[in-house]
PDB file of C-alpha atoms and ligand atoms in Angstrom:
ATOM      1  CA  MET A   1     -35.515  29.002 -23.055  1.00  0.00           C
ATOM      2  CA  TYR A   2     -33.995  31.882 -24.962  1.00  0.00           C
ATOM      3  CA  LEU A   3     -33.893  31.241 -28.697  1.00  0.00           C
ATOM      4  CA  ILE A   4     -32.414  33.383 -31.436  1.00  0.00           C
ATOM      5  CA  MET A   5     -33.501  33.389 -35.052  1.00  0.00           C
ATOM      6  CA  LEU A   6     -30.518  33.938 -37.299  1.00  0.00           C
ATOM      7  CA  GLY A   7     -30.457  34.123 -41.085  1.00  0.00           C
ATOM      8  CA  ALA A   8     -30.586  36.632 -43.904  1.00  0.00           C
ATOM      9  CA  GLN A   9     -33.628  38.729 -44.730  1.00  0.00           C
ATOM     10  CA  GLY A  10     -36.429  36.766 -46.338  1.00  0.00           C
ATOM     11  CA  THR A  11     -35.422  33.351 -44.980  1.00  0.00           C
ATOM     12  CA  GLY A  12     -38.571  33.224 -42.850  1.00  0.00           C
ATOM     13  CA  LYS A  13     -37.265  34.147 -39.393  1.00  0.00           C
ATOM     14  CA  GLY A  14     -40.500  35.946 -38.542  1.00  0.00           C
ATOM     15  CA  THR A  15     -42.653  33.039 -39.688  1.00  0.00           C
ATOM     16  CA  VAL A  16     -40.686  30.456 -37.693  1.00  0.00           C
ATOM     17  CA  ALA A  17     -40.493  32.730 -34.633  1.00  0.00           C
ATOM     18  CA  GLY A  18     -44.269  33.291 -34.755  1.00  0.00           C
ATOM     19  CA  LEU A  19     -45.001  29.554 -34.912  1.00  0.00           C
ATOM     20  CA  LEU A  20     -42.561  28.782 -32.086  1.00  0.00           C
ATOM     21  CA  SER A  21     -44.029  31.558 -29.973  1.00  0.00           C
ATOM     22  CA  LYS A  22     -47.551  30.160 -30.411  1.00  0.00           C
ATOM     23  CA  SER A  23     -46.472  26.664 -29.320  1.00  0.00           C
ATOM     24  CA  THR A  24     -44.199  27.629 -26.435  1.00  0.00           C
ATOM     25  CA  GLY A  25     -45.862  30.764 -25.081  1.00  0.00           C
ATOM     26  CA  TRP A  26     -42.517  32.598 -25.123  1.00  0.00           C
ATOM     27  CA  PRO A  27     -42.919  36.016 -26.729  1.00  0.00           C
ATOM     28  CA  GLN A  28     -41.520  36.775 -30.177  1.00  0.00           C
ATOM     29  CA  ILE A  29     -39.329  39.849 -29.944  1.00  0.00           C
ATOM     30  CA  SER A  30     -38.774  41.372 -33.378  1.00  0.00           C
ATOM     31  CA  THR A  31     -36.616  44.484 -33.288  1.00  0.00           C
ATOM     32  CA  GLY A  32     -37.756  45.394 -36.834  1.00  0.00           C
ATOM     33  CA  ASP A  33     -41.422  45.223 -35.742  1.00  0.00           C
ATOM     34  CA  ILE A  34     -40.738  47.321 -32.635  1.00  0.00           C
ATOM     35  CA  PHE A  35     -38.989  49.930 -34.784  1.00  0.00           C
ATOM     36  CA  ARG A  36     -41.815  49.980 -37.347  1.00  0.00           C
ATOM     37  CA  ALA A  37     -44.468  50.342 -34.608  1.00  0.00           C
ATOM     38  CA  ASN A  38     -42.511  53.288 -33.179  1.00  0.00           C
ATOM     39  CA  ILE A  39     -42.097  54.820 -36.642  1.00  0.00           C
ATOM     40  CA  SER A  40     -45.821  54.679 -37.350  1.00  0.00           C
ATOM     41  CA  GLU A  41     -46.597  56.158 -33.908  1.00  0.00           C
ATOM     42  CA  LYS A  42     -43.939  58.834 -34.548  1.00  0.00           C
ATOM     43  CA  THR A  43     -42.266  58.322 -31.165  1.00  0.00           C
ATOM     44  CA  GLU A  44     -38.833  59.808 -30.516  1.00  0.00           C
ATOM     45  CA  LEU A  45     -37.268  56.357 -30.813  1.00  0.00           C
ATOM     46  CA  GLY A  46     -39.135  55.798 -34.079  1.00  0.00           C
ATOM     47  CA  ASN A  47     -37.995  59.083 -35.585  1.00  0.00           C
ATOM     48  CA  LYS A  48     -34.374  58.381 -34.698  1.00  0.00           C
ATOM     49  CA  ALA A  49     -34.460  54.791 -35.931  1.00  0.00           C
ATOM     50  CA  ASN A  50     -36.105  55.810 -39.197  1.00  0.00           C
ATOM     51  CA  GLU A  51     -33.118  57.962 -40.132  1.00  0.00           C
ATOM     52  CA  TYR A  52     -31.140  54.727 -40.463  1.00  0.00           C
ATOM     53  CA  ILE A  53     -33.814  52.266 -41.546  1.00  0.00           C
ATOM     54  CA  SER A  54     -34.922  54.432 -44.468  1.00  0.00           C
ATOM     55  CA  LYS A  55     -31.338  54.341 -45.744  1.00  0.00           C
ATOM     56  CA  GLY A  56     -31.072  50.579 -45.324  1.00  0.00           C
ATOM     57  CA  GLN A  57     -28.539  50.933 -42.500  1.00  0.00           C
ATOM     58  CA  LEU A  58     -28.477  49.254 -39.102  1.00  0.00           C
ATOM     59  CA  VAL A  59     -29.849  51.318 -36.236  1.00  0.00           C
ATOM     60  CA  PRO A  60     -26.956  52.162 -33.841  1.00  0.00           C
ATOM     61  CA  ASP A  61     -26.497  50.092 -30.689  1.00  0.00           C
ATOM     62  CA  GLU A  62     -27.154  53.137 -28.442  1.00  0.00           C
ATOM     63  CA  ILE A  63     -30.755  52.983 -29.612  1.00  0.00           C
ATOM     64  CA  THR A  64     -31.200  49.261 -30.246  1.00  0.00           C
ATOM     65  CA  VAL A  65     -29.580  47.713 -27.158  1.00  0.00           C
ATOM     66  CA  PRO A  66     -31.523  49.675 -24.469  1.00  0.00           C
ATOM     67  CA  MET A  67     -34.735  48.917 -26.348  1.00  0.00           C
ATOM     68  CA  VAL A  68     -34.001  45.174 -26.176  1.00  0.00           C
ATOM     69  CA  ILE A  69     -32.966  45.408 -22.506  1.00  0.00           C
ATOM     70  CA  ASP A  70     -36.327  47.045 -21.715  1.00  0.00           C
ATOM     71  CA  ARG A  71     -38.248  44.443 -23.636  1.00  0.00           C
ATOM     72  CA  LEU A  72     -36.440  41.508 -21.991  1.00  0.00           C
ATOM     73  CA  ALA A  73     -37.096  43.028 -18.561  1.00  0.00           C
ATOM     74  CA  GLN A  74     -40.850  42.678 -19.055  1.00  0.00           C
ATOM     75  CA  ASP A  75     -42.641  39.993 -17.136  1.00  0.00           C
ATOM     76  CA  ASP A  76     -43.648  37.879 -20.136  1.00  0.00           C
ATOM     77  CA  CYS A  77     -39.954  37.196 -20.900  1.00  0.00           C
ATOM     78  CA  LYS A  78     -39.113  35.645 -17.553  1.00  0.00           C
ATOM     79  CA  ASN A  79     -39.341  32.040 -18.798  1.00  0.00           C
ATOM     80  CA  GLY A  80     -38.009  32.577 -22.277  1.00  0.00           C
ATOM     81  CA  ALA A  81     -38.188  34.561 -25.490  1.00  0.00           C
ATOM     82  CA  ILE A  82     -37.674  34.150 -29.203  1.00  0.00           C
ATOM     83  CA  LEU A  83     -35.456  36.898 -30.539  1.00  0.00           C
ATOM     84  CA  ASP A  84     -36.060  37.738 -34.177  1.00  0.00           C
ATOM     85  CA  GLY A  85     -33.711  40.362 -35.625  1.00  0.00           C
ATOM     86  CA  PHE A  86     -31.426  40.711 -32.611  1.00  0.00           C
ATOM     87  CA  PRO A  87     -28.486  40.275 -32.263  1.00  0.00           C
ATOM     88  CA  ARG A  88     -27.249  41.379 -35.696  1.00  0.00           C
ATOM     89  CA  THR A  89     -23.627  42.024 -34.872  1.00  0.00           C
ATOM     90  CA  VAL A  90     -21.024  40.321 -32.699  1.00  0.00           C
ATOM     91  CA  GLU A  91     -21.091  43.380 -30.398  1.00  0.00           C
ATOM     92  CA  GLN A  92     -24.839  42.976 -29.919  1.00  0.00           C
ATOM     93  CA  ALA A  93     -24.371  39.255 -29.249  1.00  0.00           C
ATOM     94  CA  LYS A  94     -21.846  40.015 -26.516  1.00  0.00           C
ATOM     95  CA  LYS A  95     -24.255  42.552 -25.004  1.00  0.00           C
ATOM     96  CA  LEU A  96     -27.032  39.975 -25.058  1.00  0.00           C
ATOM     97  CA  ASP A  97     -24.822  37.487 -23.206  1.00  0.00           C
ATOM     98  CA  GLU A  98     -24.277  40.141 -20.531  1.00  0.00           C
ATOM     99  CA  ILE A  99     -27.968  40.988 -20.255  1.00  0.00           C
ATOM    100  CA  LEU A 100     -28.984  37.338 -19.912  1.00  0.00           C
ATOM    101  CA  SER A 101     -26.182  36.352 -17.553  1.00  0.00           C
ATOM    102  CA  GLN A 102     -27.241  39.142 -15.187  1.00  0.00           C
ATOM    103  CA  LYS A 103     -30.563  37.306 -14.934  1.00  0.00           C
ATOM    104  CA  GLY A 104     -28.818  33.938 -14.559  1.00  0.00           C
ATOM    105  CA  LYS A 105     -29.881  32.943 -18.083  1.00  0.00           C
ATOM    106  CA  LYS A 106     -28.144  32.255 -21.370  1.00  0.00           C
ATOM    107  CA  VAL A 107     -28.783  31.825 -25.072  1.00  0.00           C
ATOM    108  CA  ASP A 108     -30.026  28.247 -25.298  1.00  0.00           C
ATOM    109  CA  MET A 109     -30.395  27.778 -29.044  1.00  0.00           C
ATOM    110  CA  VAL A 110     -29.673  29.692 -32.231  1.00  0.00           C
ATOM    111  CA  ILE A 111     -31.642  28.676 -35.301  1.00  0.00           C
ATOM    112  CA  ASN A 112     -29.723  29.616 -38.434  1.00  0.00           C
ATOM    113  CA  LEU A 113     -32.007  29.689 -41.480  1.00  0.00           C
ATOM    114  CA  THR A 114     -30.436  29.384 -44.929  1.00  0.00           C
ATOM    115  CA  THR A 115     -32.054  29.970 -48.321  1.00  0.00           C
ATOM    116  CA  PRO A 116     -30.470  30.343 -51.787  1.00  0.00           C
ATOM    117  CA  ARG A 117     -29.879  34.042 -52.597  1.00  0.00           C
ATOM    118  CA  ASP A 118     -31.961  34.211 -55.780  1.00  0.00           C
ATOM    119  CA  GLU A 119     -34.896  32.703 -53.921  1.00  0.00           C
ATOM    120  CA  ILE A 120     -34.443  35.228 -51.088  1.00  0.00           C
ATOM    121  CA  ILE A 121     -34.748  38.229 -53.402  1.00  0.00           C
ATOM    122  CA  GLU A 122     -37.884  36.851 -55.020  1.00  0.00           C
ATOM    123  CA  ARG A 123     -39.403  36.123 -51.607  1.00  0.00           C
ATOM    124  CA  ILE A 124     -38.758  39.639 -50.323  1.00  0.00           C
ATOM    125  CA  LEU A 125     -40.198  41.283 -53.446  1.00  0.00           C
ATOM    126  CA  ASN A 126     -43.323  39.108 -53.063  1.00  0.00           C
ATOM    127  CA  ARG A 127     -43.645  39.680 -49.305  1.00  0.00           C
ATOM    128  CA  ARG A 128     -46.784  41.430 -48.056  1.00  0.00           C
ATOM    129  CA  VAL A 129     -47.473  42.257 -44.419  1.00  0.00           C
ATOM    130  CA  CYS A 130     -50.635  43.024 -42.486  1.00  0.00           C
ATOM    131  CA  SER A 131     -50.933  46.767 -41.816  1.00  0.00           C
ATOM    132  CA  ASN A 132     -52.504  46.145 -38.396  1.00  0.00           C
ATOM    133  CA  PRO A 133     -49.663  46.525 -35.860  1.00  0.00           C
ATOM    134  CA  GLN A 134     -51.428  44.140 -33.457  1.00  0.00           C
ATOM    135  CA  CYS A 135     -51.414  41.395 -36.111  1.00  0.00           C
ATOM    136  CA  LYS A 136     -48.399  41.804 -38.425  1.00  0.00           C
ATOM    137  CA  ALA A 137     -49.121  38.522 -40.264  1.00  0.00           C
ATOM    138  CA  THR A 138     -46.816  37.937 -43.229  1.00  0.00           C
ATOM    139  CA  TYR A 139     -47.870  36.619 -46.633  1.00  0.00           C
ATOM    140  CA  ASN A 140     -46.195  35.892 -49.937  1.00  0.00           C
ATOM    141  CA  LEU A 141     -47.914  36.593 -53.254  1.00  0.00           C
ATOM    142  CA  THR A 142     -46.876  33.237 -54.710  1.00  0.00           C
ATOM    143  CA  MET A 143     -45.936  30.896 -51.838  1.00  0.00           C
ATOM    144  CA  HIS A 144     -48.432  31.900 -49.183  1.00  0.00           C
ATOM    145  CA  PRO A 145     -51.106  34.255 -50.570  1.00  0.00           C
ATOM    146  CA  SER A 146     -53.999  35.546 -48.470  1.00  0.00           C
ATOM    147  CA  LYS A 147     -57.413  34.050 -49.242  1.00  0.00           C
ATOM    148  CA  VAL A 148     -58.743  37.411 -50.456  1.00  0.00           C
ATOM    149  CA  GLU A 149     -56.186  39.443 -52.379  1.00  0.00           C
ATOM    150  CA  GLY A 150     -54.812  42.350 -50.360  1.00  0.00           C
ATOM    151  CA  ILE A 151     -56.727  41.458 -47.171  1.00  0.00           C
ATOM    152  CA  CYS A 152     -55.338  39.760 -44.044  1.00  0.00           C
ATOM    153  CA  ASP A 153     -56.830  36.305 -43.311  1.00  0.00           C
ATOM    154  CA  ASN A 154     -56.390  36.826 -39.552  1.00  0.00           C
ATOM    155  CA  CYS A 155     -57.863  40.245 -38.993  1.00  0.00           C
ATOM    156  CA  GLY A 156     -59.268  41.659 -42.247  1.00  0.00           C
ATOM    157  CA  ALA A 157     -56.875  44.628 -42.369  1.00  0.00           C
ATOM    158  CA  LYS A 158     -55.190  45.743 -45.591  1.00  0.00           C
ATOM    159  CA  LEU A 159     -51.967  44.028 -46.669  1.00  0.00           C
ATOM    160  CA  VAL A 160     -49.113  46.310 -47.633  1.00  0.00           C
ATOM    161  CA  GLN A 161     -45.586  46.041 -48.949  1.00  0.00           C
ATOM    162  CA  ARG A 162     -42.886  47.294 -46.580  1.00  0.00           C
ATOM    163  CA  GLU A 163     -41.195  50.338 -48.050  1.00  0.00           C
ATOM    164  CA  ASP A 164     -37.765  48.716 -47.786  1.00  0.00           C
ATOM    165  CA  ASP A 165     -39.041  45.603 -49.599  1.00  0.00           C
ATOM    166  CA  SER A 166     -40.035  47.220 -52.880  1.00  0.00           C
ATOM    167  CA  ASP A 167     -36.646  48.043 -54.368  1.00  0.00           C
ATOM    168  CA  GLU A 168     -34.232  45.327 -55.476  1.00  0.00           C
ATOM    169  CA  ASN A 169     -31.160  47.509 -54.919  1.00  0.00           C
ATOM    170  CA  ALA A 170     -32.224  48.332 -51.369  1.00  0.00           C
ATOM    171  CA  ILE A 171     -32.745  44.616 -50.713  1.00  0.00           C
ATOM    172  CA  LYS A 172     -29.270  43.828 -52.047  1.00  0.00           C
ATOM    173  CA  GLN A 173     -27.807  46.464 -49.746  1.00  0.00           C
ATOM    174  CA  ARG A 174     -29.507  44.910 -46.701  1.00  0.00           C
ATOM    175  CA  LEU A 175     -28.166  41.488 -47.748  1.00  0.00           C
ATOM    176  CA  ALA A 176     -24.651  42.930 -48.076  1.00  0.00           C
ATOM    177  CA  ILE A 177     -24.909  44.286 -44.512  1.00  0.00           C
ATOM    178  CA  TYR A 178     -26.081  40.845 -43.390  1.00  0.00           C
ATOM    179  CA  ASP A 179     -23.027  39.233 -45.009  1.00  0.00           C
ATOM    180  CA  GLU A 180     -20.634  41.711 -43.483  1.00  0.00           C
ATOM    181  CA  LYS A 181     -22.019  42.330 -39.997  1.00  0.00           C
ATOM    182  CA  THR A 182     -24.421  39.515 -39.108  1.00  0.00           C
ATOM    183  CA  SER A 183     -23.029  36.361 -40.722  1.00  0.00           C
ATOM    184  CA  PRO A 184     -20.002  36.314 -38.338  1.00  0.00           C
ATOM    185  CA  LEU A 185     -22.556  35.335 -35.672  1.00  0.00           C
ATOM    186  CA  ILE A 186     -22.710  31.886 -37.289  1.00  0.00           C
ATOM    187  CA  ASP A 187     -19.144  31.203 -36.082  1.00  0.00           C
ATOM    188  CA  PHE A 188     -19.734  33.018 -32.799  1.00  0.00           C
ATOM    189  CA  TYR A 189     -22.616  30.722 -31.842  1.00  0.00           C
ATOM    190  CA  THR A 190     -21.129  27.595 -33.437  1.00  0.00           C
ATOM    191  CA  ASN A 191     -18.180  28.023 -31.079  1.00  0.00           C
ATOM    192  CA  LYS A 192     -20.578  28.187 -28.156  1.00  0.00           C
ATOM    193  CA  GLY A 193     -22.171  24.911 -29.328  1.00  0.00           C
ATOM    194  CA  VAL A 194     -25.703  26.296 -29.544  1.00  0.00           C
ATOM    195  CA  LEU A 195     -26.197  26.760 -33.296  1.00  0.00           C
ATOM    196  CA  ILE A 196     -28.385  24.585 -35.485  1.00  0.00           C
ATOM    197  CA  THR A 197     -28.706  25.226 -39.224  1.00  0.00           C
ATOM    198  CA  GLU A 198     -32.007  24.670 -41.021  1.00  0.00           C
ATOM    199  CA  GLU A 199     -32.463  25.055 -44.762  1.00  0.00           C
ATOM    200  CA  VAL A 200     -35.646  26.767 -45.890  1.00  0.00           C
ATOM    201  CA  SER A 201     -36.334  26.541 -49.597  1.00  0.00           C
ATOM    202  CA  GLU A 202     -39.253  26.037 -51.902  1.00  0.00           C
ATOM    203  CA  ARG A 203     -36.999  23.947 -54.107  1.00  0.00           C
ATOM    204  CA  ILE A 204     -36.626  21.235 -51.486  1.00  0.00           C
ATOM    205  CA  ASN A 205     -40.186  21.833 -50.321  1.00  0.00           C
ATOM    206  CA  ARG A 206     -39.050  22.807 -46.849  1.00  0.00           C
ATOM    207  CA  LEU A 207     -40.814  25.818 -45.401  1.00  0.00           C
ATOM    208  CA  GLY A 208     -40.963  27.672 -42.099  1.00  0.00           C
ATOM    209  CA  LYS A 209     -43.555  25.344 -40.616  1.00  0.00           C
ATOM    210  CA  ASP A 210     -41.282  22.327 -41.212  1.00  0.00           C
ATOM    211  CA  VAL A 211     -38.443  24.084 -39.413  1.00  0.00           C
ATOM    212  CA  ALA A 212     -40.704  25.053 -36.509  1.00  0.00           C
ATOM    213  CA  GLU A 213     -41.813  21.409 -36.129  1.00  0.00           C
ATOM    214  CA  ASP A 214     -38.216  20.244 -36.071  1.00  0.00           C
ATOM    215  CA  VAL A 215     -37.182  22.846 -33.500  1.00  0.00           C
ATOM    216  CA  LEU A 216     -40.131  21.995 -31.251  1.00  0.00           C
ATOM    217  CA  LYS A 217     -39.058  18.327 -31.267  1.00  0.00           C
ATOM    218  CA  ARG A 218     -35.553  19.344 -30.243  1.00  0.00           C
ATOM    219  CA  ILE A 219     -36.615  21.524 -27.322  1.00  0.00           C
ATOM    220  CA  LYS A 220     -39.227  19.154 -25.884  1.00  0.00           C
TER     221      LYS A 220
HETATM  222  P1  ADP B   1     -34.872  42.988 -42.468  1.00  0.00           P
HETATM  223  O1  ADP B   1     -34.365  41.787 -41.723  1.00  0.00           O
HETATM  224  O2  ADP B   1     -35.583  42.630 -43.726  1.00  0.00           O
HETATM  225  O3  ADP B   1     -33.853  44.065 -42.653  1.00  0.00           O
HETATM  226  P2  ADP B   1     -36.265  43.758 -40.012  1.00  0.00           P
HETATM  227  O4  ADP B   1     -37.736  43.912 -39.872  1.00  0.00           O
HETATM  228  O5  ADP B   1     -35.615  42.697 -39.228  1.00  0.00           O
HETATM  229  O6  ADP B   1     -36.030  43.605 -41.586  1.00  0.00           O
HETATM  230  O7  ADP B   1     -35.542  45.134 -39.675  1.00  0.00           O
HETATM  231  C1  ADP B   1     -35.856  46.312 -40.358  1.00  0.00           C
HETATM  232  C2  ADP B   1     -34.736  47.315 -40.142  1.00  0.00           C
HETATM  233  O8  ADP B   1     -34.643  47.632 -38.740  1.00  0.00           O
HETATM  234  C3  ADP B   1     -33.343  46.816 -40.516  1.00  0.00           C
HETATM  235  O9  ADP B   1     -33.060  46.995 -41.894  1.00  0.00           O
HETATM  236  C4  ADP B   1     -32.450  47.665 -39.619  1.00  0.00           C
HETATM  237  O10 ADP B   1     -32.291  48.969 -40.160  1.00  0.00           O
HETATM  238  C5  ADP B   1     -33.291  47.805 -38.356  1.00  0.00           C
HETATM  239  N1  ADP B   1     -32.923  46.782 -37.346  1.00  0.00           N
HETATM  240  C6  ADP B   1     -33.667  45.709 -36.970  1.00  0.00           C
HETATM  241  N2  ADP B   1     -33.031  44.988 -36.021  1.00  0.00           N
HETATM  242  C7  ADP B   1     -31.858  45.619 -35.788  1.00  0.00           C
HETATM  243  C8  ADP B   1     -30.731  45.369 -34.927  1.00  0.00           C
HETATM  244  N3  ADP B   1     -30.690  44.292 -34.116  1.00  0.00           N
HETATM  245  N4  ADP B   1     -29.702  46.248 -34.964  1.00  0.00           N
HETATM  246  C9  ADP B   1     -29.718  47.320 -35.769  1.00  0.00           C
HETATM  247  N5  ADP B   1     -30.729  47.608 -36.612  1.00  0.00           N
HETATM  248  C10 ADP B   1     -31.794  46.776 -36.626  1.00  0.00           C
HETATM  249 ZN1   ZN B   2     -53.819  40.993 -39.875  1.00  0.00          ZN
END
């Protein structure tokens, strides 16, 4: 199956996608992670993408769409994939429909994660990620701290804060882009009958792992 994680920054898309990937064997495809890996390796794609990412803007489709096409063409995606961070615009969603229909596939389920805005900002400011590109585990200083401060539980590498996560104004700008460009996808996929909405919030004690369990029940 081809699943899409939808939802604003900091709602836990990466966490849910990672858990679903582990249980299903379908790869997690995070466009943000692919960009960051390319940026740290200083590839041509990374250098181009960084011009936009460092300003908090979306990377243009000319760069993003071919990258996703390449990734979906790899052998490990032939039975399914969990897309995390793509599509982010209605144009990208239409492109994805084309790409999948050429393979005789379609988007089977879209998981729309919602979290109150004030909680989102706090979560992003407290987010720490593993600096090892092979691991990329995500932690939260208050909700989900590592066992040893600053060190990844999985692999022992240093935990770091993403550059774009450290500044509240930059976070608000990314959320504004989400509202403008990405949130129309909620209607787009509702109309196709494939969207489910899942609330993730500390206040109702419902976290990514609860959502992943629910989704796994639905796709069994
Ligand atoms: P966030 O969701 O917190 O913005 P991501 O890791 O998903 O973080 O993405 C980091 C950055 O990479 C985004 O701010 C954006 O600039 C770029 N990016 C990721 N996915 C896409 C996409 N589908 N289209 C355009 N730009 C993207
Ligand atoms: Zn790690």
